[in-house]
């Protein structure tokens, strides 16, 4: 044991470079490049504000990703709870000093960036839970005593985010947390029971939603209910995607997306624009890139030695999957519009920052994959 | 070992569960793919038809700007009908051809066309290009005649800002213009903006944007493949901005501007109880209507290069040494602190025997001297020697407490105007902080006659006079009508404050904060003394503004002249003793005058500043005298109108 630990800390720089997952880096670069072209297109083929900002953020956060990849995985492990509480503190800061836009208070002004702490919380929950379940004996996992803590740790940020109000991010945070609890091996009956409970309490839950959230959900089931209001976005998004056909209308030739029917075409609806211009073929290729990305992250977990690294990688892969799935299903009209960005593709500093941060921890798991992490 | 076995088991569980999750992921992704297949391949035709043949288009319709009216509901800023020409860029196949056709129809010159191309560069392909926001009727009808030949061209009936009193009000009301990127960052503009909408650039138009801008409307049309409208589906009507009611009386404002014609300077008039600004004139001035459709180079250069600086709102952004108009306040401070007995006599011996302090000489303005002076006479005849000695005894820090309390050194109108200056009331701490030097007694001495570091705006001087004239009560100056403030309530509040007199336990000689409509003085008799001395200055022989007086008690006013030096007076100047018009314009003194009227039961305070006008008694006081008559003549009307308004509300 001791020998292994010494070994782990004695990686030479060359060893580290050798164990980097280059395919993962390539995938990030590929999706990043596609996103630049897509955002350039939302601006009507003009190199202006959003494109410029997106390129700057991509390069800054990508460098940050490379840099943080060399942080030892045990360092991430040690600071996991700190990470979580800083995230929580930022969420509370939003409550008091947050800046508002279109009815929601989600951001803190950091001068160079309006930080959205709920985005960081997505990663913080995963790393915090990975650490928590790393040290718990498999025999203890089923006990209520050890289940209560993660549930509380999950409910607090979710509640804070719902208050902003931001239903989408809140669901995504909850989803990633639950995924880790599942991975840790909690008995399947808990999931079945709580699922049933959720179903029963659904009518009650809907009644406490904000009116605009309610209308979005009702509109989801019947978009024609309000074709010029809440259903407008779904209908227009479907028209844009559908009219793209197999090969798409061609780059910078999308017509639906140009009409200013979507106020968030460079953020949440970026897939709509991409799919209209590049068609079924392009969409499937993009989807494959995401699947490959998720596969590579899972692979890092498989070759990692510590439970922390495994739990983190599998959890993060599930989170990425959730973001991609929720976003695309939303613009395809399969889920209500809740406001969830597409990882890396969507314009938005905080979301990009948290994804890159999450990926750098994955890479650190890969580089130090033989590292043992003692329980305490 | 047991531990190890458990760990292996735990690792297995995690991996197994991961594979279950992965299977679920694959299933869900397959769902997305099939949905995509459905939309883009199976139902493609349906969506293509929806996309091409039945597009819904949205147009935002601009809101009308709220109007601005004066105290008597006279319109000061209105909306006129104008004809505009817009181009919908993504309906145009060949931009060059369209521009060429338009050029031939309405006659654009090469420069204007260049500008249009530049403008187009900045726009998105689906934006609207405003070719002209002010077509003549002939151009507009011609465009309509050839409309069938022009693609993407939209003649628009719109409104634009018009200022009927143009030059007379520009410094108060301000003007509108095209929104700059910086304007678009303001939330009230960002949320209500429509291409081509004009936004406030200065003055009330700028600071009251939230009130004035209104909300845009939305028109939704079904359009065909070439973008032609088929039918209107939805119309959410735009909402006009709110009316802004000013306290200005346009008749008095106009007269004040007329009095200033050909001069550089300012006139302010204020109700001494309600704090309503009745007039705030600044000269020279310029025409705000020229800015509405973008000012041309020639006019702009003319305004910008005018040496009298029309762009500066001198009433609030012009800083002047108050000169002798500051003396009533110095006397008040000295009396309040009990520095000297008003019966104390000081002899002013003229230029041959000036006041001396540590070997530095300080002269009175009067060459032959005033002789033996008591305080009342020193205010009346504006004797500098008396004030040098009094300021020396008083000290600058005590003086600054009183000066700040009466309205100097802070913004009078809050954040209504972004160019309003605070001015400066110096004290020893300020000098230490700002200049890192200690205070010299000589600076106190010249501060006593309103020279040196002290800087004030004309509106501050008006407020100072008002707050002395109303008996030493703090008022709330404002220029946007506030229905919660009316004369009767204020009078009651003041009476209440007077009857509570013995209850006051605050020390009014300390640097304390005073609430609105509460007294600011330590002893009432001191205020009365100063008011009486100002009466003497205007209405008794040898008073500095005796020539401008009215004998009719209806118009009788009291005031104080001031002449502020713009440079150091040398011994040579004293010997030459030139008349004002023999001195180069830039080197002439500023002429100042502050007054309140009527003397018995005063209601209005007024301040006049003529830049480089020479002496206050010759250049400023006569203007004040004329304006006071006009204000008092209109007082009854104003009172009736305002009372009528409050009883209706």
Coordinates of N, CA, C and O in Angstrom, one line a residue, chain B residues 242-349:
Chain B
X242 N -45.6 58.0 -20.3 CA -46.3 58.9 -19.4 C -45.9 60.4 -19.5 O -44.8 60.7 -20.0
X243 N -46.8 61.3 -19.1 CA -46.6 62.7 -19.2 C -45.7 63.1 -18.0 O -45.8 62.5 -16.9
X244 N -44.8 64.0 -18.3 CA -43.9 64.5 -17.2 C -44.3 66.0 -17.0 O -44.3 66.8 -18.0
X245 N -44.7 66.4 -15.8 CA -45.1 67.7 -15.5 C -44.0 68.5 -14.8 O -43.6 68.1 -13.7
X246 N -43.6 69.6 -15.4 CA -42.5 70.4 -14.8 C -43.1 71.5 -14.0 O -44.3 71.9 -14.1
X247 N -42.3 72.1 -13.1 CA -42.7 73.2 -12.3 C -42.4 74.5 -13.0 O -42.8 75.6 -12.5
X248 N -41.8 74.5 -14.1 CA -41.4 75.7 -14.9 C -42.6 76.4 -15.4 O -43.6 75.8 -15.7
X249 N -42.5 77.7 -15.3 CA -43.5 78.6 -16.0 C -42.9 79.0 -17.3 O -42.0 79.8 -17.3
X250 N -43.4 78.5 -18.4 CA -42.8 78.8 -19.7 C -42.7 80.3 -20.0 O -41.7 80.8 -20.6
X251 N -43.7 81.1 -19.6 CA -43.7 82.5 -19.8 C -42.5 83.2 -19.2 O -41.8 84.0 -19.8
X252 N -42.3 82.8 -17.9 CA -41.2 83.4 -17.2 C -39.8 82.9 -17.7 O -38.9 83.7 -17.9
X253 N -39.8 81.6 -18.1 CA -38.6 81.0 -18.6 C -38.2 81.8 -19.9 O -37.1 82.1 -20.1
X254 N -39.2 82.0 -20.8 CA -39.0 82.7 -22.1 C -38.4 84.1 -21.8 O -37.5 84.5 -22.5
X255 N -39.1 84.8 -20.8 CA -38.6 86.1 -20.5 C -37.2 86.2 -20.0 O -36.4 87.0 -20.4
X256 N -36.9 85.2 -19.2 CA -35.5 85.1 -18.6 C -34.5 84.9 -19.7 O -33.4 85.5 -19.7
X257 N -34.9 84.0 -20.7 CA -34.0 83.8 -21.8 C -33.8 85.0 -22.6 O -32.7 85.3 -23.1
X258 N -34.9 85.8 -22.8 CA -34.8 87.0 -23.5 C -33.9 88.0 -22.9 O -33.1 88.7 -23.5
X259 N -34.0 88.1 -21.5 CA -33.1 89.0 -20.8 C -31.7 88.7 -21.0 O -30.8 89.6 -20.9
X260 N -31.4 87.4 -21.2 CA -30.0 87.0 -21.3 C -29.5 87.0 -22.7 O -28.3 86.7 -23.0
X261 N -30.3 87.4 -23.6 CA -29.9 87.3 -25.1 C -28.7 88.1 -25.3 O -28.5 89.2 -24.8
X262 N -27.7 87.5 -26.0 CA -26.5 88.2 -26.4 C -25.5 88.1 -25.3 O -24.4 88.6 -25.4
X263 N -25.8 87.6 -24.1 CA -24.9 87.5 -23.0 C -24.6 86.0 -22.7 O -25.4 85.1 -23.1
X264 N -23.6 85.8 -21.9 CA -23.4 84.4 -21.4 C -23.7 84.5 -19.9 O -23.3 85.4 -19.2
X265 N -24.6 83.6 -19.4 CA -25.0 83.6 -18.0 C -26.2 82.8 -17.7 O -26.6 81.9 -18.5
X266 N -26.7 83.0 -16.5 CA -27.8 82.2 -16.1 C -28.8 83.0 -15.2 O -28.4 84.0 -14.5
X267 N -30.1 82.7 -15.2 CA -31.0 83.2 -14.3 C -31.8 82.1 -13.7 O -32.3 81.2 -14.5
X268 N -31.9 82.0 -12.4 CA -32.8 81.0 -11.8 C -33.8 81.6 -10.9 O -33.5 82.6 -10.2
X269 N -35.0 81.1 -10.8 CA -36.0 81.6 -9.9 C -36.7 80.4 -9.3 O -36.9 79.4 -9.9
X270 N -37.0 80.6 -8.0 CA -37.5 79.4 -7.2 C -38.5 79.9 -6.2 O -38.4 81.0 -5.7
X271 N -39.5 79.1 -6.0 CA -40.5 79.4 -4.9 C -39.8 79.1 -3.6 O -39.3 77.9 -3.4
X272 N -39.8 80.0 -2.6 CA -39.0 79.8 -1.4 C -39.6 78.9 -0.4 O -39.0 78.5 0.5
X273 N -40.8 78.5 -0.6 CA -41.4 77.5 0.3 C -41.5 76.1 -0.3 O -41.1 75.2 0.2
X274 N -42.1 76.1 -1.5 CA -42.3 74.8 -2.1 C -41.0 74.3 -2.8 O -40.9 73.1 -3.0
X275 N -40.1 75.2 -3.1 CA -38.8 74.7 -3.7 C -39.0 74.5 -5.2 O -38.1 73.9 -5.9
X276 N -40.2 74.9 -5.8 CA -40.4 74.7 -7.2 C -39.6 75.6 -8.0 O -39.5 76.8 -7.7
X277 N -38.8 75.1 -9.0 CA -38.0 75.9 -9.8 C -38.9 76.5 -10.9 O -39.5 75.8 -11.7
X278 N -39.1 77.8 -10.9 CA -40.0 78.5 -11.8 C -39.4 78.8 -13.1 O -40.0 78.7 -14.2
X279 N -38.1 79.1 -13.1 CA -37.3 79.3 -14.3 C -35.9 79.0 -14.1 O -35.4 79.1 -12.9
X280 N -35.2 78.5 -15.1 CA -33.8 78.1 -15.0 C -33.2 78.4 -16.4 O -33.2 77.5 -17.2
X281 N -32.8 79.6 -16.6 CA -32.4 80.0 -17.9 C -30.9 79.9 -18.0 O -30.2 80.2 -17.0
X282 N -30.4 79.5 -19.2 CA -28.9 79.5 -19.4 C -28.7 80.0 -20.8 O -29.4 79.7 -21.7
X283 N -27.7 80.9 -20.9 CA -27.4 81.5 -22.2 C -25.9 81.4 -22.5 O -25.1 81.4 -21.6
X284 N -25.5 81.4 -23.8 CA -26.4 81.2 -25.0 C -27.0 79.8 -25.0 O -26.7 78.9 -24.3
X285 N -27.9 79.6 -26.0 CA -28.6 78.4 -26.1 C -28.6 77.9 -27.5 O -28.0 78.4 -28.4
X286 N -29.3 76.8 -27.8 CA -29.3 76.1 -29.1 C -30.6 75.4 -29.3 O -31.4 75.3 -28.4
X287 N -30.8 75.0 -30.6 CA -32.1 74.4 -30.9 C -32.1 72.9 -30.8 O -31.4 72.2 -31.6
X288 N -32.9 72.3 -29.9 CA -32.9 70.9 -29.7 C -33.5 70.2 -30.9 O -33.2 69.0 -31.1
X289 N -34.4 70.8 -31.6 CA -35.0 70.2 -32.8 C -34.0 69.7 -33.8 O -34.3 68.8 -34.6
X290 N -32.9 70.4 -33.8 CA -31.8 70.0 -34.8 C -31.2 68.7 -34.5 O -30.7 68.0 -35.3
X291 N -31.4 68.2 -33.2 CA -30.7 67.0 -32.8 C -31.6 65.7 -33.2 O -31.1 64.6 -33.2
X292 N -32.9 66.0 -33.3 CA -33.9 64.9 -33.4 C -33.5 64.0 -34.6 O -33.5 62.7 -34.5
X293 N -33.2 64.6 -35.8 CA -32.9 63.7 -36.9 C -31.4 63.7 -37.2 O -31.0 63.5 -38.3
X294 N -30.6 63.9 -36.2 CA -29.1 63.9 -36.4 C -28.7 65.3 -36.9 O -29.2 65.8 -37.9
X295 N -27.9 66.0 -36.1 CA -27.5 67.4 -36.5 C -26.5 67.3 -37.6 O -25.7 66.4 -37.7
X296 N -26.6 68.3 -38.5 CA -25.5 68.4 -39.5 C -24.3 69.0 -39.0 O -24.2 69.7 -38.0
X297 N -23.2 68.7 -39.8 CA -21.8 69.1 -39.4 C -21.7 70.6 -39.1 O -21.1 71.0 -38.1
X298 N -22.3 71.4 -40.0 CA -22.1 72.8 -39.9 C -22.7 73.4 -38.6 O -22.1 74.1 -37.8
X299 N -24.0 73.0 -38.3 CA -24.7 73.4 -37.1 C -23.9 73.0 -35.9 O -23.8 73.7 -34.9
X300 N -23.5 71.7 -35.9 CA -22.8 71.2 -34.8 C -21.5 72.0 -34.5 O -21.2 72.3 -33.3
X301 N -20.7 72.3 -35.5 CA -19.5 73.0 -35.4 C -19.8 74.4 -34.8 O -19.1 74.9 -33.9
X302 N -20.9 75.0 -35.3 CA -21.2 76.3 -34.8 C -21.5 76.3 -33.3 O -21.1 77.2 -32.6
X303 N -22.3 75.3 -32.9 CA -22.6 75.2 -31.5 C -21.4 74.9 -30.6 O -21.1 75.5 -29.6
X304 N -20.5 74.0 -31.2 CA -19.4 73.5 -30.4 C -18.3 74.6 -30.3 O -17.6 74.7 -29.2
X305 N -18.1 75.4 -31.3 CA -17.0 76.3 -31.3 C -17.4 77.7 -30.8 O -16.6 78.6 -30.7
X306 N -18.7 77.9 -30.4 CA -19.1 79.1 -29.9 C -18.3 79.4 -28.5 O -18.4 78.6 -27.6
X307 N -17.6 80.5 -28.5 CA -16.8 80.7 -27.2 C -17.6 80.9 -26.0 O -17.1 80.7 -24.9
X308 N -18.9 81.2 -26.1 CA -19.7 81.4 -25.0 C -20.3 80.1 -24.4 O -21.1 80.0 -23.5
X309 N -20.0 79.0 -25.1 CA -20.3 77.6 -24.6 C -21.8 77.4 -24.4 O -22.2 77.1 -23.3
X310 N -22.5 77.3 -25.5 CA -24.0 77.1 -25.3 C -24.3 75.7 -24.8 O -25.3 75.5 -24.1
X311 N -23.4 74.7 -25.0 CA -23.7 73.3 -24.5 C -23.7 73.2 -23.0 O -24.3 72.3 -22.5
X312 N -23.1 74.1 -22.3 CA -23.0 74.0 -20.9 C -24.3 74.6 -20.3 O -24.7 75.8 -20.6
X313 N -24.9 73.9 -19.4 CA -26.1 74.4 -18.7 C -25.6 75.2 -17.5 O -25.3 74.6 -16.4
X314 N -25.4 76.5 -17.7 CA -24.7 77.3 -16.7 C -25.4 77.3 -15.4 O -24.7 77.5 -14.3
X315 N -26.7 77.1 -15.3 CA -27.4 77.2 -14.0 C -27.0 76.1 -13.1 O -27.0 76.3 -11.9
X316 N -26.6 75.0 -13.6 CA -26.3 73.9 -12.7 C -24.9 73.3 -12.9 O -24.3 72.6 -12.1
X317 N -24.3 73.6 -14.1 CA -23.0 73.1 -14.4 C -21.9 74.2 -14.5 O -20.8 73.9 -14.8
X318 N -22.4 75.5 -14.4 CA -21.4 76.6 -14.4 C -21.0 76.8 -13.0 O -21.8 77.0 -12.1
X319 N -19.6 76.9 -12.7 CA -19.1 77.1 -11.4 C -18.6 78.5 -11.3 O -17.8 78.9 -12.2
X320 N -19.0 79.3 -10.3 CA -18.5 80.7 -10.2 C -18.2 80.9 -8.7 O -18.8 80.3 -7.8
X321 N -17.2 81.8 -8.5 CA -17.1 82.3 -7.1 C -18.3 83.2 -6.8 O -18.6 84.0 -7.6
X322 N -18.9 83.0 -5.6 CA -20.1 83.8 -5.4 C -19.9 85.3 -5.2 O -20.8 86.1 -5.3
X323 N -18.6 85.6 -4.9 CA -18.4 87.0 -4.6 C -19.2 87.6 -3.5 O -19.5 86.8 -2.5
X324 N -19.6 88.8 -3.6 CA -20.3 89.4 -2.4 C -21.7 88.8 -2.2 O -22.3 89.1 -1.1
X325 N -22.3 88.1 -3.1 CA -23.6 87.5 -2.8 C -23.5 86.5 -1.7 O -24.4 86.1 -1.1
X326 N -22.2 86.1 -1.3 CA -22.0 85.2 -0.2 C -22.0 85.9 1.1 O -22.2 85.3 2.2
X327 N -21.9 87.3 1.1 CA -21.8 88.0 2.3 C -22.9 87.8 3.3 O -22.7 87.7 4.5
X328 N -24.2 87.8 2.8 CA -25.3 87.6 3.8 C -25.1 86.4 4.6 O -25.3 86.3 5.8
X329 N -24.6 85.3 4.0 CA -24.4 84.0 4.7 C -23.2 84.1 5.6 O -23.2 83.6 6.7
X330 N -22.1 84.9 5.3 CA -21.0 85.1 6.2 C -21.5 85.8 7.4 O -21.1 85.5 8.5
X331 N -22.2 86.9 7.2 CA -22.8 87.7 8.3 C -23.6 86.8 9.2 O -23.5 86.9 10.4
X332 N -24.5 86.0 8.6 CA -25.4 85.1 9.3 C -24.5 84.2 10.2 O -24.8 84.0 11.4
X333 N -23.5 83.6 9.6 CA -22.7 82.6 10.4 C -22.0 83.3 11.5 O -22.0 82.8 12.7
X334 N -21.5 84.5 11.3 CA -20.8 85.3 12.4 C -21.7 85.6 13.5 O -21.4 85.5 14.7
X335 N -23.0 86.0 13.1 CA -24.0 86.3 14.2 C -24.4 85.1 15.0 O -24.5 85.1 16.2
X336 N -24.6 84.0 14.2 CA -25.0 82.8 14.9 C -24.0 82.3 15.9 O -24.4 81.9 17.0
X337 N -22.7 82.3 15.5 CA -21.7 81.9 16.4 C -21.3 83.0 17.5 O -20.4 82.8 18.2
X338 N -22.0 84.1 17.4 CA -21.7 85.2 18.3 C -20.3 85.7 18.2 O -19.7 86.1 19.2
X339 N -19.8 85.7 17.0 CA -18.4 86.2 16.8 C -18.3 87.7 17.1 O -17.3 88.1 17.7
X340 N -19.2 88.4 16.6 CA -19.1 89.9 16.9 C -20.4 90.5 17.0 O -21.5 90.0 16.6
X341 N -20.4 91.6 17.7 CA -21.6 92.4 18.0 C -21.8 93.2 16.7 O -20.9 93.9 16.1
X342 N -23.1 93.2 16.2 CA -23.3 93.9 14.9 C -23.1 95.4 15.0 O -23.0 96.1 14.0
X343 N -23.0 95.9 16.3 CA -22.7 97.3 16.4 C -21.2 97.6 16.4 O -20.8 98.8 16.4
X344 N -20.4 96.6 16.3 CA -19.0 96.8 16.2 C -18.6 97.7 15.0 O -19.1 97.4 13.9
X345 N -17.8 98.6 15.2 CA -17.4 99.5 14.1 C -16.0 99.2 13.6 O -15.1 99.0 14.4
X346 N -15.9 99.1 12.3 CA -14.6 99.0 11.6 C -14.4 100.1 10.6 O -15.4 100.4 9.9
X347 N -13.3 100.6 10.5 CA -13.1 101.7 9.5 C -12.4 101.2 8.2 O -11.4 100.5 8.2
X348 N -13.1 101.5 7.1 CA -12.5 101.2 5.8 C -11.9 102.4 5.2 O -12.6 103.4 5.0
X349 N -10.5 102.4 5.0 CA -9.8 103.6 4.7 C -9.4 103.7 3.2 O -8.7 104.5 2.9

